[in-house]
Structure formats: structure tokens, C-alpha cells
Amino acid sequence: MFRTLYAPVPYETPFSLLAALASTTLSSNVRILAMAAVRRRTPQLFETTPCRLSRFCALTEGFYGSPREVLMGRTLFPLHRCCMGEAVATYVESAVCDGGRRRLPGPRLPPSLRSVNRYGLECPECSALTRPQTGRRCSLSFHCIPLQTRCPLHECRYRLVDERSAEEVPVLTVCNTKSKLNSMRLSTALFRMLSHSDYRCYVAKLERTLRTRGYVAENGRIRISSLKRDFAAFYSNGFEDPRLNVWLASGRILIHTIRCIPRLNTSPHPIGVAMLDTALDDIEYARRTARGNRLLPRRTESPGL
């Protein structure tokens, strides 16, 4: 069957490559899969993959590499992997590459916050770079991170260029300087995490930073009340995507992230990890007096748990 396999650009997703292939072939297997992926009302695998990668690589004749190479270079799996223990990440990797298992372990956004399909969102600056190289529109993996409104490379607000992502645009709030700053910080942090694929490396980093910042008491417990107060104050100006504001206001995003830190088989969502990691660059525990609610210098804490 005649088909044209386009050369990819860095970070181009399997969904984007399959959509390009579907436009150049009469193969029913390719066209049916691409159409089904577009119509699906649930998120793609790691927001970027229309099917198990063994099937994707078979349909594309291995042109884009092995299933594992596609997984690590063209999906959001590395972003999740740096929040997963080795056993969980190995299981997920095998399931996504080889198939045979339906439900994957790992963090999921609450149903009301999930992005259905972000293939149709793009950064105009990224598009200006990729379109001359390929002659077509490309969807990049870091543009597909849920609840994000701005490109981490160019700070541009994402624009809608394909109606299959139309549900993602009306929810966005009017831009203001402070919510833009928070949105940009988060987008940058998540992009940075995407390039660090070591198992659970960012969760381990959070544990170290919480100690350094004084939020771990002598008995090993996290000073959760102080952390919740400082975390909420840091993000008090909100984000451009109101769904993220709802999740933040519920308090569940911080609590879930903290509870996952000591549990190797439970993975926090990368968005929660990125938010806490970013906040800890600026916030620090300080004791308060019983009278007047005045802040006192932070006392030196034991490094042990």
C-alpha cells in the first residue's frame, strides 16, 4: 500500500505523525485508527499516543524507531517517569510499548480536569520554526501537557488551529500579568522535568528541598499546615486555566503530592510535583509566636526524618 512517511521534528508526537500518515495513505488500518483516536473522548496515552507503540511502529514500519525510542523521545512518559518508582515505571513502559494490559498504574487528573485532546493547540513561534522544515503542522509533546496555556520556550499563549481541541480554548481566562507569571513558571518547570527521565528523581528532590526549607520537623513529620498556607499564598494569583485554579483551591493537589513522597509504588502527578518544586524555590518555613502572629527566625532542623 502506497504511503508517505514524513520526517519528524524533535518532540513531535506519535498522534501527530499518525495523523500525517493518514493523509497520505489509503491503508484502512491507519485511517481507522487515526479517526478513532480523534473521536475518543478520553485522553490519549500520555496525552500524545493514539495506541500501543508496538502497533504504531508496525504501521509506520519502524521509521520512527523502536517502541521504546518513540516512548522516550516523542511522548510525555519521561515527565511521568521522573515521578514514578522503578517498578511502576518499568511496568508502564512494557504495557505502553507491547500492549496486552489495559489499565495503567500511575497518576491521573480528576475527570473534570482532564484534557480531551490537545493535538490542535500550538505555539505560533514553534510553528514558524517547524512548518518550513516539514511543510505541515506538527504537534509537539510539551504542548500537550494538560492544563498548560503557554509555550515554555517562547512564552506564547497557545492558539487553536484544529477543532478537535476546541474544548481546551473557551475555558481559558483573560490574561493578566500575575496569572501569566504563574502559568509560565509551571510550564517551564514541566518542560525541565520532561528532560529528566531518571526514576522518581523529582520526588526525591522534593523530599530533600522540604528538609532544606524547614518543612520537615524533628520527628520526621511534614509541617503540613505551614506548607499549605505558604503554598496557597505563593499561588494566590491563580493561573490562566481556571481548571487548575479549582484543583488548587480544593487543597487536594498538595496533599496528594505530599502523601506520595514516602510511597515508592504511588506516583504523584507531575503537575503537582512541578507546582511544589517551583514554590519551594521561594517559600520557607518560619515559626510564629503565640501572640501577634509574628514570624520568628527558623530554627535549625535535624536533617534526619
mmCIF file of C-alpha atoms in Angstrom, residues 40-299:
data_model
loop_
_atom_site.group_PDB
_atom_site.id
_atom_site.type_symbol
_atom_site.label_atom_id
_atom_site.label_comp_id
_atom_site.label_asym_id
_atom_site.label_seq_id
_atom_site.Cartn_x
_atom_site.Cartn_y
_atom_site.Cartn_z
ATOM 1 C CA ARG A 40 -12.008 9.310 21.545
ATOM 2 C CA ARG A 41 -13.360 11.325 24.465
ATOM 3 C CA THR A 42 -10.703 10.180 26.924
ATOM 4 C CA PRO A 43 -7.077 11.387 26.997
ATOM 5 C CA GLN A 44 -4.517 9.709 24.762
ATOM 6 C CA LEU A 45 -1.820 7.560 26.344
ATOM 7 C CA PHE A 46 0.384 10.167 27.990
ATOM 8 C CA GLU A 47 -1.655 12.778 26.062
ATOM 9 C CA THR A 48 0.358 12.025 22.911
ATOM 10 C CA THR A 49 -0.128 8.431 21.770
ATOM 11 C CA PRO A 50 -3.163 7.062 19.893
ATOM 12 C CA CYS A 51 -2.405 3.379 20.531
ATOM 13 C CA ARG A 52 0.156 0.969 21.974
ATOM 14 C CA LEU A 53 3.507 1.823 20.490
ATOM 15 C CA SER A 54 4.180 -1.644 19.090
ATOM 16 C CA ARG A 55 1.158 -1.096 16.848
ATOM 17 C CA PHE A 56 2.225 2.450 15.942
ATOM 18 C CA CYS A 57 5.722 1.257 14.982
ATOM 19 C CA ALA A 58 4.268 -1.595 12.919
ATOM 20 C CA LEU A 59 2.016 0.797 10.995
ATOM 21 C CA THR A 60 4.939 3.165 10.375
ATOM 22 C CA GLU A 61 7.335 0.317 9.500
ATOM 23 C CA GLY A 62 9.714 1.263 12.313
ATOM 24 C CA PHE A 63 10.558 4.516 10.540
ATOM 25 C CA TYR A 64 10.491 6.487 13.809
ATOM 26 C CA GLY A 65 12.457 3.945 15.827
ATOM 27 C CA SER A 66 11.613 1.180 18.258
ATOM 28 C CA PRO A 67 8.595 1.440 20.593
ATOM 29 C CA ARG A 68 10.857 2.400 23.479
ATOM 30 C CA GLU A 69 12.656 5.074 21.429
ATOM 31 C CA VAL A 70 9.311 6.583 20.465
ATOM 32 C CA LEU A 71 8.115 6.387 24.076
ATOM 33 C CA MET A 72 11.140 8.223 25.466
ATOM 34 C CA GLY A 73 11.546 10.796 22.693
ATOM 35 C CA ARG A 74 8.020 11.616 21.490
ATOM 36 C CA THR A 75 5.616 11.180 24.393
ATOM 37 C CA LEU A 76 5.148 12.614 27.880
ATOM 38 C CA PHE A 77 6.263 9.368 29.515
ATOM 39 C CA PRO A 78 9.631 10.859 30.671
ATOM 40 C CA LEU A 79 7.659 13.563 32.501
ATOM 41 C CA HIS A 80 5.739 10.884 34.418
ATOM 42 C CA ARG A 81 8.766 8.614 34.807
ATOM 43 C CA CYS A 82 10.646 11.136 36.931
ATOM 44 C CA CYS A 83 7.751 10.896 39.420
ATOM 45 C CA MET A 84 7.460 7.062 39.327
ATOM 46 C CA GLY A 85 9.305 4.351 41.195
ATOM 47 C CA GLU A 86 11.339 1.962 39.077
ATOM 48 C CA ALA A 87 8.922 -0.974 39.384
ATOM 49 C CA VAL A 88 5.897 1.109 38.365
ATOM 50 C CA ALA A 89 7.733 2.833 35.512
ATOM 51 C CA THR A 90 9.037 -0.492 34.145
ATOM 52 C CA TYR A 91 5.538 -1.968 34.191
ATOM 53 C CA VAL A 92 4.058 1.072 32.444
ATOM 54 C CA GLU A 93 6.823 1.129 29.838
ATOM 55 C CA SER A 94 6.192 -2.513 28.973
ATOM 56 C CA ALA A 95 2.436 -2.005 28.810
ATOM 57 C CA VAL A 96 2.588 1.039 26.533
ATOM 58 C CA CYS A 97 5.213 -0.433 24.239
ATOM 59 C CA ASP A 98 3.998 -4.017 23.984
ATOM 60 C CA GLY A 99 0.302 -3.827 24.853
ATOM 61 C CA GLY A 100 -1.700 -6.594 26.452
ATOM 62 C CA ARG A 101 -2.612 -4.627 29.563
ATOM 63 C CA ARG A 102 -5.483 -2.215 29.601
ATOM 64 C CA ARG A 103 -5.308 -0.042 32.703
ATOM 65 C CA LEU A 104 -2.017 1.604 33.512
ATOM 66 C CA PRO A 105 -0.946 2.468 37.051
ATOM 67 C CA GLY A 106 0.134 5.990 37.731
ATOM 68 C CA PRO A 107 -1.299 9.429 38.457
ATOM 69 C CA ARG A 108 -4.404 10.713 36.705
ATOM 70 C CA LEU A 109 -6.059 14.076 36.766
ATOM 71 C CA PRO A 110 -9.589 14.233 38.215
ATOM 72 C CA PRO A 111 -12.116 13.599 35.398
ATOM 73 C CA SER A 112 -13.358 17.211 35.467
ATOM 74 C CA LEU A 113 -9.823 18.490 34.804
ATOM 75 C CA ARG A 114 -8.733 16.166 32.033
ATOM 76 C CA SER A 115 -7.803 17.451 28.607
ATOM 77 C CA VAL A 116 -9.582 15.502 25.882
ATOM 78 C CA ASN A 117 -7.166 16.147 23.015
ATOM 79 C CA ARG A 118 -4.530 18.875 22.726
ATOM 80 C CA TYR A 119 -3.382 17.989 19.200
ATOM 81 C CA GLY A 120 -4.980 21.179 17.873
ATOM 82 C CA LEU A 121 -3.079 23.613 20.114
ATOM 83 C CA GLU A 122 0.190 25.176 19.086
ATOM 84 C CA CYS A 123 2.672 27.922 19.857
ATOM 85 C CA PRO A 124 2.919 30.310 16.875
ATOM 86 C CA GLU A 125 6.676 30.652 17.317
ATOM 87 C CA CYS A 126 7.226 26.883 17.373
ATOM 88 C CA SER A 127 5.029 26.540 14.298
ATOM 89 C CA ALA A 128 7.059 29.178 12.488
ATOM 90 C CA LEU A 129 10.135 27.016 13.073
ATOM 91 C CA THR A 130 8.689 23.574 12.288
ATOM 92 C CA ARG A 131 6.436 24.307 9.312
ATOM 93 C CA PRO A 132 9.267 25.379 6.949
ATOM 94 C CA GLN A 133 11.133 22.173 7.863
ATOM 95 C CA THR A 134 8.204 19.818 7.285
ATOM 96 C CA GLY A 135 5.675 21.615 5.095
ATOM 97 C CA ARG A 136 2.919 20.685 7.541
ATOM 98 C CA ARG A 137 1.687 21.393 11.042
ATOM 99 C CA CYS A 138 3.287 19.363 13.825
ATOM 100 C CA SER A 139 2.003 18.730 17.336
ATOM 101 C CA LEU A 140 4.796 18.732 19.930
ATOM 102 C CA SER A 141 4.687 16.715 23.123
ATOM 103 C CA PHE A 142 5.301 19.600 25.537
ATOM 104 C CA HIS A 143 2.358 21.496 24.010
ATOM 105 C CA CYS A 144 0.167 18.558 25.072
ATOM 106 C CA ILE A 145 0.840 18.765 28.829
ATOM 107 C CA PRO A 146 -2.604 19.181 30.436
ATOM 108 C CA LEU A 147 -3.727 22.494 31.916
ATOM 109 C CA GLN A 148 -0.868 24.445 30.356
ATOM 110 C CA THR A 149 -1.525 27.683 28.488
ATOM 111 C CA ARG A 150 1.922 28.865 27.356
ATOM 112 C CA CYS A 151 4.901 27.527 25.473
ATOM 113 C CA PRO A 152 7.896 27.039 27.793
ATOM 114 C CA LEU A 153 10.299 28.032 25.005
ATOM 115 C CA HIS A 154 8.693 31.222 23.684
ATOM 116 C CA GLU A 155 6.171 32.193 26.403
ATOM 117 C CA CYS A 156 3.474 32.460 23.707
ATOM 118 C CA ARG A 157 -0.077 31.638 24.651
ATOM 119 C CA TYR A 158 -1.278 28.547 22.793
ATOM 120 C CA ARG A 159 -3.706 29.116 19.937
ATOM 121 C CA LEU A 160 -6.329 26.812 18.466
ATOM 122 C CA VAL A 161 -5.551 25.551 14.958
ATOM 123 C CA ASP A 162 -7.628 22.361 14.854
ATOM 124 C CA GLU A 163 -11.212 21.979 16.022
ATOM 125 C CA ARG A 164 -10.586 18.648 17.737
ATOM 126 C CA SER A 165 -9.067 20.683 20.591
ATOM 127 C CA ALA A 166 -11.832 23.295 20.660
ATOM 128 C CA GLU A 167 -12.877 22.350 24.202
ATOM 129 C CA GLU A 168 -9.497 23.468 25.525
ATOM 130 C CA VAL A 169 -9.812 27.113 24.455
ATOM 131 C CA PRO A 170 -13.096 28.538 25.854
ATOM 132 C CA VAL A 171 -12.110 27.694 29.435
ATOM 133 C CA LEU A 172 -9.083 29.987 29.415
ATOM 134 C CA THR A 173 -9.347 33.201 31.394
ATOM 135 C CA VAL A 174 -8.424 36.681 30.276
ATOM 136 C CA CYS A 175 -4.700 37.156 30.567
ATOM 137 C CA ASN A 176 -3.299 39.201 33.441
ATOM 138 C CA THR A 177 0.311 39.692 34.410
ATOM 139 C CA LYS A 178 0.274 37.702 37.649
ATOM 140 C CA SER A 179 -1.628 34.646 36.424
ATOM 141 C CA LYS A 180 0.550 34.691 33.307
ATOM 142 C CA LEU A 181 3.661 34.560 35.520
ATOM 143 C CA ASN A 182 2.352 31.561 37.445
ATOM 144 C CA SER A 183 1.364 29.796 34.227
ATOM 145 C CA MET A 184 4.752 30.470 32.689
ATOM 146 C CA ARG A 185 6.616 29.237 35.775
ATOM 147 C CA LEU A 186 4.679 25.992 35.750
ATOM 148 C CA SER A 187 5.127 25.421 32.028
ATOM 149 C CA THR A 188 8.878 25.968 32.322
ATOM 150 C CA ALA A 189 9.151 23.605 35.295
ATOM 151 C CA LEU A 190 7.255 20.840 33.479
ATOM 152 C CA PHE A 191 9.413 21.209 30.367
ATOM 153 C CA ARG A 192 12.512 20.940 32.538
ATOM 154 C CA MET A 193 11.125 17.765 34.113
ATOM 155 C CA LEU A 194 10.466 16.294 30.665
ATOM 156 C CA SER A 195 14.221 16.172 30.035
ATOM 157 C CA HIS A 196 14.980 14.351 33.332
ATOM 158 C CA SER A 197 13.810 10.774 32.931
ATOM 159 C CA ASP A 198 15.506 9.094 35.909
ATOM 160 C CA TYR A 199 13.123 7.107 38.069
ATOM 161 C CA ARG A 200 11.444 9.222 40.772
ATOM 162 C CA CYS A 201 14.216 11.822 40.621
ATOM 163 C CA TYR A 202 11.919 14.810 41.150
ATOM 164 C CA VAL A 203 10.113 13.197 44.079
ATOM 165 C CA ALA A 204 13.480 12.608 45.766
ATOM 166 C CA LYS A 205 14.370 16.241 45.020
ATOM 167 C CA LEU A 206 11.161 17.403 46.729
ATOM 168 C CA GLU A 207 11.995 15.398 49.846
ATOM 169 C CA ARG A 208 15.431 16.987 50.074
ATOM 170 C CA THR A 209 14.119 20.503 49.451
ATOM 171 C CA LEU A 210 11.360 20.167 52.065
ATOM 172 C CA ARG A 211 14.052 19.389 54.649
ATOM 173 C CA THR A 212 16.275 22.230 53.481
ATOM 174 C CA ARG A 213 13.377 24.676 53.645
ATOM 175 C CA GLY A 214 12.442 23.615 57.166
ATOM 176 C CA TYR A 215 9.099 21.942 56.449
ATOM 177 C CA VAL A 216 10.207 18.623 57.992
ATOM 178 C CA ALA A 217 10.091 18.625 61.811
ATOM 179 C CA GLU A 218 12.469 16.817 64.189
ATOM 180 C CA ASN A 219 10.129 13.825 64.355
ATOM 181 C CA GLY A 220 10.147 13.460 60.571
ATOM 182 C CA ARG A 221 6.629 14.787 60.043
ATOM 183 C CA ILE A 222 5.956 17.442 57.440
ATOM 184 C CA ARG A 223 4.640 20.716 58.812
ATOM 185 C CA ILE A 224 1.627 20.457 56.560
ATOM 186 C CA SER A 225 -0.353 23.420 57.945
ATOM 187 C CA SER A 226 2.514 25.831 57.356
ATOM 188 C CA LEU A 227 3.260 24.312 53.969
ATOM 189 C CA LYS A 228 -0.389 24.589 52.866
ATOM 190 C CA ARG A 229 -0.527 28.227 53.956
ATOM 191 C CA ASP A 230 2.721 29.192 52.204
ATOM 192 C CA PHE A 231 1.901 27.169 49.081
ATOM 193 C CA ALA A 232 -1.535 28.809 48.761
ATOM 194 C CA ALA A 233 -0.046 32.264 49.277
ATOM 195 C CA PHE A 234 2.578 31.664 46.589
ATOM 196 C CA TYR A 235 -0.117 30.782 44.041
ATOM 197 C CA SER A 236 -2.740 33.221 45.292
ATOM 198 C CA ASN A 237 -2.890 34.989 41.905
ATOM 199 C CA GLY A 238 -4.009 31.803 40.186
ATOM 200 C CA PHE A 239 -3.422 30.510 36.683
ATOM 201 C CA GLU A 240 -4.763 31.246 33.219
ATOM 202 C CA ASP A 241 -6.535 27.885 33.095
ATOM 203 C CA PRO A 242 -9.360 28.044 35.696
ATOM 204 C CA ARG A 243 -9.455 24.244 35.971
ATOM 205 C CA LEU A 244 -6.049 24.443 37.602
ATOM 206 C CA ASN A 245 -7.385 27.104 39.976
ATOM 207 C CA VAL A 246 -10.218 24.775 41.016
ATOM 208 C CA TRP A 247 -7.766 21.981 41.730
ATOM 209 C CA LEU A 248 -5.509 24.354 43.652
ATOM 210 C CA ALA A 249 -8.394 25.734 45.742
ATOM 211 C CA SER A 250 -9.500 22.235 46.734
ATOM 212 C CA GLY A 251 -6.188 21.648 48.512
ATOM 213 C CA ARG A 252 -6.017 18.112 47.135
ATOM 214 C CA ILE A 253 -3.127 18.758 44.791
ATOM 215 C CA LEU A 254 -0.672 19.493 47.619
ATOM 216 C CA ILE A 255 -1.963 16.805 49.985
ATOM 217 C CA HIS A 256 -1.780 14.107 47.310
ATOM 218 C CA THR A 257 1.753 15.120 46.328
ATOM 219 C CA ILE A 258 2.970 15.069 49.931
ATOM 220 C CA ARG A 259 1.368 11.699 50.664
ATOM 221 C CA CYS A 260 3.066 10.125 47.652
ATOM 222 C CA ILE A 261 6.599 11.143 48.669
ATOM 223 C CA PRO A 262 7.336 8.185 51.013
ATOM 224 C CA ARG A 263 5.410 5.625 48.911
ATOM 225 C CA LEU A 264 7.520 4.068 46.174
ATOM 226 C CA ASN A 265 4.553 2.427 44.460
ATOM 227 C CA THR A 266 2.375 5.561 44.418
ATOM 228 C CA SER A 267 3.177 8.280 41.895
ATOM 229 C CA PRO A 268 2.220 11.942 42.319
ATOM 230 C CA HIS A 269 1.032 13.786 39.246
ATOM 231 C CA PRO A 270 3.851 15.734 37.540
ATOM 232 C CA ILE A 271 1.804 18.938 37.674
ATOM 233 C CA GLY A 272 1.598 18.737 41.467
ATOM 234 C CA VAL A 273 5.308 17.955 41.705
ATOM 235 C CA ALA A 274 6.206 20.867 39.429
ATOM 236 C CA MET A 275 3.995 23.268 41.385
ATOM 237 C CA LEU A 276 5.510 22.314 44.739
ATOM 238 C CA ASP A 277 9.062 22.271 43.376
ATOM 239 C CA THR A 278 8.580 25.765 41.928
ATOM 240 C CA ALA A 279 7.040 27.138 45.119
ATOM 241 C CA LEU A 280 9.889 25.768 47.256
ATOM 242 C CA ASP A 281 12.324 27.961 45.363
ATOM 243 C CA ASP A 282 10.755 30.935 47.198
ATOM 244 C CA ILE A 283 8.894 29.747 50.307
ATOM 245 C CA GLU A 284 10.481 28.667 53.599
ATOM 246 C CA TYR A 285 9.134 27.596 56.972
ATOM 247 C CA ALA A 286 9.092 30.249 59.682
ATOM 248 C CA ARG A 287 7.725 29.748 63.219
ATOM 249 C CA ARG A 288 5.015 32.055 64.506
ATOM 250 C CA THR A 289 4.656 33.373 68.041
ATOM 251 C CA ALA A 290 1.503 32.716 70.031
ATOM 252 C CA ARG A 291 0.877 36.469 70.316
ATOM 253 C CA GLY A 292 0.646 38.849 67.467
ATOM 254 C CA ASN A 293 1.241 36.119 64.885
ATOM 255 C CA ARG A 294 4.750 37.464 64.362
ATOM 256 C CA LEU A 295 7.321 35.480 62.444
ATOM 257 C CA LEU A 296 10.423 34.221 64.228
ATOM 258 C CA PRO A 297 13.682 33.120 62.606
ATOM 259 C CA ARG A 298 13.535 29.484 61.553
ATOM 260 C CA ARG A 299 15.376 27.216 63.963
#
